[in-house]
Amino acid sequence: MLTGNAHSIGRAAPPARARHQHDAPDTAALFARMVRLDPGTERDRLCAQIVTAWLPMAHRIARRFRDKGESTEDLEQIAALGLLKAVRRYDPRLGAFESYAVPTITGELRRHFRDHLWDLHVPRRVQELRTTVRTARRALMERPGGGEPGVAELAAHTGLTEAEVRDGLSALDSYRARSLDAELAHADRDGGTIADTLGVPDPSFDLVTDLEAVRAGLRHLPERERVILYLRFFEGMTQVRIAGLLGLSQMHVSRLIKDSCARVRSEAADPAA
């Protein structure tokens, strides 16, 4: 950084500043005090002071990612989280804090885009292949007379294998999932959406599963309890009506239903019991 009186250099234009140069806060003393403290209120207070001092730098880093579809406010919050991690993990013996904090904050932002902005989970290697293939595809298509490049052409241009190119191509649509209401590319004249090609759940499947789960438990119940459960849950009779049919009190029917259901659930949950 330049020092001295401005008059000593006359009216000469100041030298160009480095792109990332800024007035870095002096937090060395705060770090020196913080690293000597055990976790607690005082250490947290010093940590908060340091984070506040360096927050403008974190926000500057966040704004480099503002053209990737996230709001500036969200990016600044993610960058602040990265800054907090850097402050907590920093060891003054490593050198200047900024040299440690910048890659930590940048890494936090990149991790956010990698892990949270893909609608489908895609391994990191495939994400990298997608970026390489997409860049090569655009470059080849922008050449004079260039059309849609094939797999072999993309492989030759990128140095990837054809299998890697196919993986990259398959991931091109994974960043954003298509809506079920999107029209099909080859729909009939009357139109058609992706949802039209999907089946619907059959409620009978759940019934089959439930019946199989309770079958053994029902077989182990006494005949009277099986009849009561059948009348209650398959015939839809009330407890009062069941009680009248079997010559029992309504309270007794209620207790039998409760106990029988508990036994059936227990056997369904643990068939070996």
CSV table of C-alpha atoms in Angstrom, one decimal:
chain,number,residue,atom,x,y,z
A,1,MET,CA,0.0,0.0,0.0
A,2,LEU,CA,1.3,3.5,-0.9
A,3,THR,CA,2.2,5.9,2.0
A,4,GLY,CA,3.3,9.5,2.2
A,5,ASN,CA,1.8,12.9,1.5
A,6,ALA,CA,-0.3,13.2,-1.7
A,7,HIS,CA,1.5,16.5,-2.6
A,8,SER,CA,4.9,14.6,-2.9
A,9,ILE,CA,3.7,12.7,-5.9
A,10,GLY,CA,2.1,15.7,-7.6
A,11,ARG,CA,-0.8,15.2,-9.9
A,12,ALA,CA,0.3,11.9,-11.3
A,13,ALA,CA,-2.4,9.3,-11.6
A,14,PRO,CA,-2.3,6.7,-8.8
A,15,PRO,CA,-1.1,3.3,-9.8
A,16,ALA,CA,-3.8,0.8,-10.7
A,17,ARG,CA,-4.9,-1.2,-7.6
A,18,ALA,CA,-4.9,-5.0,-7.6
A,19,ARG,CA,-8.3,-6.4,-8.3
A,20,HIS,CA,-8.8,-7.9,-4.8
A,21,GLN,CA,-6.9,-5.2,-2.9
A,22,HIS,CA,-8.9,-3.6,-0.1
A,23,ASP,CA,-8.4,-2.3,3.4
A,24,ALA,CA,-8.1,-5.5,5.4
A,25,PRO,CA,-9.1,-5.1,9.1
A,26,ASP,CA,-6.4,-5.6,11.7
A,27,THR,CA,-7.7,-8.4,13.8
A,28,ALA,CA,-4.4,-10.0,14.7
A,29,ALA,CA,-4.8,-9.0,18.4
A,30,LEU,CA,-8.3,-10.4,18.6
A,31,PHE,CA,-7.2,-13.7,17.1
A,32,ALA,CA,-4.3,-13.9,19.5
A,33,ARG,CA,-6.6,-13.5,22.4
A,34,MET,CA,-9.3,-15.8,21.0
A,35,VAL,CA,-7.0,-18.8,20.4
A,36,ARG,CA,-5.9,-18.8,24.0
A,37,LEU,CA,-9.4,-19.1,25.3
A,38,ASP,CA,-11.5,-22.2,26.0
A,39,PRO,CA,-14.9,-22.4,24.4
A,40,GLY,CA,-17.3,-20.0,26.2
A,41,THR,CA,-18.9,-16.6,26.2
A,42,GLU,CA,-15.7,-14.5,25.9
A,43,ARG,CA,-14.4,-16.6,23.0
A,44,ASP,CA,-17.8,-16.3,21.2
A,45,ARG,CA,-17.7,-12.5,21.7
A,46,LEU,CA,-14.3,-12.2,20.1
A,47,CYS,CA,-15.3,-14.5,17.3
A,48,ALA,CA,-18.3,-12.3,16.6
A,49,GLN,CA,-16.1,-9.2,16.5
A,50,ILE,CA,-13.8,-10.7,14.0
A,51,VAL,CA,-16.6,-11.9,11.8
A,52,THR,CA,-18.1,-8.4,11.8
A,53,ALA,CA,-14.8,-6.9,10.8
A,54,TRP,CA,-14.3,-9.3,7.9
A,55,LEU,CA,-17.9,-9.4,6.7
A,56,PRO,CA,-17.4,-6.8,3.9
A,57,MET,CA,-14.8,-9.1,2.4
A,58,ALA,CA,-17.2,-12.1,2.6
A,59,HIS,CA,-19.9,-10.1,0.8
A,60,ARG,CA,-17.5,-9.1,-2.0
A,61,ILE,CA,-16.8,-12.8,-2.6
A,62,ALA,CA,-20.5,-13.6,-2.5
A,63,ARG,CA,-21.2,-11.0,-5.2
A,64,ARG,CA,-18.9,-12.9,-7.6
A,65,PHE,CA,-21.5,-15.6,-7.8
A,66,ARG,CA,-24.6,-13.3,-8.3
A,67,ASP,CA,-25.1,-14.4,-11.9
A,68,LYS,CA,-25.8,-18.1,-11.0
A,69,GLY,CA,-29.4,-17.8,-10.1
A,70,GLU,CA,-29.3,-17.1,-6.3
A,71,SER,CA,-30.3,-13.9,-4.6
A,72,THR,CA,-27.5,-11.7,-3.3
A,73,GLU,CA,-28.9,-11.9,0.2
A,74,ASP,CA,-28.8,-15.7,0.2
A,75,LEU,CA,-25.2,-15.6,-1.2
A,76,GLU,CA,-24.1,-13.2,1.5
A,77,GLN,CA,-25.5,-15.5,4.2
A,78,ILE,CA,-23.7,-18.5,2.8
A,79,ALA,CA,-20.5,-16.4,2.5
A,80,ALA,CA,-21.0,-15.3,6.1
A,81,LEU,CA,-21.3,-19.0,7.2
A,82,GLY,CA,-18.0,-19.7,5.4
A,83,LEU,CA,-16.4,-16.7,7.1
A,84,LEU,CA,-17.5,-18.0,10.5
A,85,LYS,CA,-16.0,-21.4,9.8
A,86,ALA,CA,-12.8,-19.8,8.8
A,87,VAL,CA,-12.6,-17.7,12.0
A,88,ARG,CA,-13.3,-20.7,14.2
A,89,ARG,CA,-10.7,-22.9,12.5
A,90,TYR,CA,-8.0,-20.3,11.8
A,91,ASP,CA,-4.6,-20.8,13.4
A,92,PRO,CA,-2.5,-17.5,13.4
A,93,ARG,CA,0.6,-19.7,12.7
A,94,LEU,CA,-0.8,-20.4,9.3
A,95,GLY,CA,-0.1,-16.9,8.0
A,96,ALA,CA,-2.4,-14.1,7.0
A,97,PHE,CA,-6.1,-14.7,7.9
A,98,GLU,CA,-7.3,-13.5,4.5
A,99,SER,CA,-5.2,-16.1,2.7
A,100,TYR,CA,-7.0,-18.7,4.7
A,101,ALA,CA,-10.5,-17.2,4.7
A,102,VAL,CA,-10.9,-16.5,1.0
A,103,PRO,CA,-10.6,-20.1,-0.2
A,104,THR,CA,-12.8,-21.2,2.8
A,105,ILE,CA,-15.6,-18.8,1.9
A,106,THR,CA,-15.3,-19.5,-1.8
A,107,GLY,CA,-15.4,-23.2,-1.2
A,108,GLU,CA,-18.6,-22.8,0.9
A,109,LEU,CA,-20.3,-21.0,-1.9
A,110,ARG,CA,-19.2,-23.6,-4.5
A,111,ARG,CA,-20.4,-26.4,-2.3
A,112,HIS,CA,-23.8,-24.7,-2.0
A,113,PHE,CA,-24.2,-24.6,-5.7
A,114,ARG,CA,-23.0,-28.2,-6.1
A,115,ASP,CA,-25.1,-29.7,-3.3
A,116,HIS,CA,-28.3,-27.6,-3.3
A,117,LEU,CA,-29.1,-26.3,-6.8
A,118,TRP,CA,-29.3,-29.5,-8.7
A,119,ASP,CA,-32.9,-30.9,-8.8
A,120,LEU,CA,-31.5,-34.4,-9.2
A,121,HIS,CA,-28.6,-35.7,-7.1
A,122,VAL,CA,-25.6,-36.1,-9.5
A,123,PRO,CA,-22.1,-37.2,-8.3
A,124,ARG,CA,-19.5,-34.5,-8.4
A,125,ARG,CA,-17.5,-36.2,-11.2
A,126,VAL,CA,-20.6,-36.3,-13.4
A,127,GLN,CA,-21.2,-32.6,-12.7
A,128,GLU,CA,-17.7,-31.8,-13.9
A,129,LEU,CA,-18.3,-33.9,-17.0
A,130,ARG,CA,-21.5,-32.0,-17.7
A,131,THR,CA,-19.6,-28.7,-17.5
A,132,THR,CA,-16.9,-29.9,-19.8
A,133,VAL,CA,-19.3,-31.5,-22.4
A,134,ARG,CA,-21.6,-28.5,-22.3
A,135,THR,CA,-18.7,-26.1,-23.0
A,136,ALA,CA,-17.3,-28.2,-25.8
A,137,ARG,CA,-20.8,-28.7,-27.4
A,138,ARG,CA,-21.3,-24.9,-27.5
A,139,ALA,CA,-17.8,-24.3,-29.0
A,140,LEU,CA,-18.3,-26.9,-31.7
A,141,MET,CA,-21.8,-25.6,-32.6
A,142,GLU,CA,-20.5,-22.0,-32.9
A,143,ARG,CA,-18.0,-22.9,-35.5
A,144,PRO,CA,-18.9,-22.0,-39.1
A,145,GLY,CA,-21.2,-24.6,-40.4
A,146,GLY,CA,-21.2,-26.4,-37.1
A,147,GLY,CA,-24.2,-28.5,-36.2
A,148,GLU,CA,-25.0,-30.7,-33.3
A,149,PRO,CA,-21.8,-32.6,-32.5
A,150,GLY,CA,-21.8,-36.3,-32.0
A,151,VAL,CA,-20.4,-38.3,-29.1
A,152,ALA,CA,-17.2,-39.2,-31.0
A,153,GLU,CA,-16.6,-35.5,-32.0
A,154,LEU,CA,-17.1,-34.3,-28.4
A,155,ALA,CA,-14.8,-37.0,-27.1
A,156,ALA,CA,-12.1,-36.0,-29.6
A,157,HIS,CA,-12.5,-32.3,-28.7
A,158,THR,CA,-12.4,-32.8,-24.9
A,159,GLY,CA,-10.1,-35.7,-24.6
A,160,LEU,CA,-12.7,-37.6,-22.7
A,161,THR,CA,-13.8,-41.2,-23.5
A,162,GLU,CA,-17.1,-41.7,-25.3
A,163,ALA,CA,-18.5,-43.2,-22.1
A,164,GLU,CA,-17.6,-40.1,-20.1
A,165,VAL,CA,-19.2,-37.9,-22.8
A,166,ARG,CA,-22.4,-39.9,-22.6
A,167,ASP,CA,-22.4,-39.4,-18.8
A,168,GLY,CA,-21.9,-35.7,-19.3
A,169,LEU,CA,-24.7,-35.5,-21.9
A,170,SER,CA,-27.1,-37.4,-19.6
A,171,ALA,CA,-26.5,-34.9,-16.9
A,172,LEU,CA,-27.4,-31.9,-19.1
A,173,ASP,CA,-31.0,-32.0,-18.0
A,174,SER,CA,-30.3,-32.8,-14.3
A,175,TYR,CA,-29.7,-29.3,-13.1
A,176,ARG,CA,-33.3,-28.4,-13.5
A,177,ALA,CA,-36.0,-31.1,-13.5
A,178,ARG,CA,-38.8,-30.7,-16.1
A,179,SER,CA,-42.3,-30.0,-14.9
A,180,LEU,CA,-44.8,-32.8,-15.2
A,181,ASP,CA,-47.0,-30.3,-17.0
A,182,ALA,CA,-44.4,-29.8,-19.7
A,183,GLU,CA,-45.6,-30.7,-23.1
A,184,LEU,CA,-44.2,-33.8,-24.8
A,185,ALA,CA,-41.8,-33.1,-27.7
A,186,HIS,CA,-43.8,-35.5,-29.9
A,187,ALA,CA,-47.3,-35.0,-28.5
A,188,ASP,CA,-50.3,-35.5,-30.7
A,189,ARG,CA,-52.1,-32.6,-32.2
A,190,ASP,CA,-54.4,-32.3,-29.1
A,191,GLY,CA,-51.3,-31.9,-26.9
A,192,GLY,CA,-50.0,-34.0,-24.1
A,193,THR,CA,-47.8,-33.6,-21.0
A,194,ILE,CA,-45.3,-35.8,-19.2
A,195,ALA,CA,-47.9,-36.4,-16.6
A,196,ASP,CA,-50.2,-38.0,-19.2
A,197,THR,CA,-47.6,-40.8,-19.6
A,198,LEU,CA,-47.5,-41.7,-16.0
A,199,GLY,CA,-49.6,-44.3,-14.2
A,200,VAL,CA,-51.5,-43.6,-11.0
A,201,PRO,CA,-51.1,-45.5,-7.7
A,202,ASP,CA,-53.6,-48.4,-7.3
A,203,PRO,CA,-55.1,-48.2,-3.8
A,204,SER,CA,-55.5,-52.0,-3.9
A,205,PHE,CA,-51.8,-52.4,-3.5
A,206,ASP,CA,-51.8,-50.9,-0.1
A,207,LEU,CA,-54.7,-53.1,0.9
A,208,VAL,CA,-52.9,-56.2,-0.2
A,209,THR,CA,-49.8,-55.2,1.7
A,210,ASP,CA,-51.9,-54.5,4.9
A,211,LEU,CA,-53.8,-57.8,4.6
A,212,GLU,CA,-50.6,-59.8,4.3
A,213,ALA,CA,-49.0,-57.9,7.2
A,214,VAL,CA,-51.9,-58.8,9.6
A,215,ARG,CA,-52.8,-62.2,8.2
A,216,ALA,CA,-50.7,-64.2,10.7
A,217,GLY,CA,-51.9,-62.2,13.7
A,218,LEU,CA,-55.6,-62.6,12.7
A,219,ARG,CA,-55.1,-66.4,12.5
A,220,HIS,CA,-53.9,-66.5,16.1
A,221,LEU,CA,-56.9,-64.7,17.5
A,222,PRO,CA,-59.8,-66.6,19.0
A,223,GLU,CA,-62.8,-67.1,16.7
A,224,ARG,CA,-65.0,-64.5,18.6
A,225,GLU,CA,-62.3,-61.8,18.3
A,226,ARG,CA,-61.9,-62.5,14.6
A,227,VAL,CA,-65.6,-62.2,14.0
A,228,ILE,CA,-65.7,-58.9,16.0
A,229,LEU,CA,-62.9,-57.4,13.9
A,230,TYR,CA,-64.5,-58.6,10.7
A,231,LEU,CA,-67.9,-57.0,11.6
A,232,ARG,CA,-66.2,-53.8,12.8
A,233,PHE,CA,-63.7,-53.1,10.0
A,234,PHE,CA,-65.1,-55.0,7.0
A,235,GLU,CA,-68.8,-54.7,7.5
A,236,GLY,CA,-68.6,-51.3,9.2
A,237,MET,CA,-70.8,-52.1,12.1
A,238,THR,CA,-70.9,-50.0,15.2
A,239,GLN,CA,-69.7,-51.4,18.5
A,240,VAL,CA,-73.2,-51.1,19.9
A,241,ARG,CA,-74.7,-53.2,17.0
A,242,ILE,CA,-71.9,-55.8,17.4
A,243,ALA,CA,-72.6,-56.0,21.1
A,244,GLY,CA,-76.3,-56.7,20.5
A,245,LEU,CA,-75.6,-59.4,17.9
A,246,LEU,CA,-73.1,-61.3,20.2
A,247,GLY,CA,-74.9,-60.6,23.5
A,248,LEU,CA,-72.1,-58.6,25.0
A,249,SER,CA,-71.8,-55.1,26.4
A,250,GLN,CA,-70.5,-52.3,24.3
A,251,MET,CA,-67.6,-51.7,26.7
A,252,HIS,CA,-66.6,-55.3,26.4
A,253,VAL,CA,-66.7,-55.2,22.6
A,254,SER,CA,-64.6,-52.0,22.7
A,255,ARG,CA,-62.0,-53.7,25.0
A,256,LEU,CA,-61.9,-56.8,22.8
A,257,ILE,CA,-61.3,-54.7,19.7
A,258,LYS,CA,-58.6,-52.7,21.4
A,259,ASP,CA,-56.8,-55.8,22.7
A,260,SER,CA,-57.1,-57.7,19.4
A,261,CYS,CA,-55.8,-54.8,17.3
A,262,ALA,CA,-52.8,-54.5,19.7
A,263,ARG,CA,-52.0,-58.2,19.3
A,264,VAL,CA,-52.3,-58.1,15.5
A,265,ARG,CA,-50.1,-55.0,15.3
A,266,SER,CA,-47.5,-56.6,17.6
A,267,GLU,CA,-47.2,-59.7,15.4
A,268,ALA,CA,-47.1,-57.6,12.2
A,269,ALA,CA,-44.3,-55.5,13.6
A,270,ASP,CA,-42.3,-58.5,14.9
A,271,PRO,CA,-43.4,-61.8,13.1
A,272,ALA,CA,-40.8,-63.8,15.2
A,273,ALA,CA,-42.4,-62.7,18.5
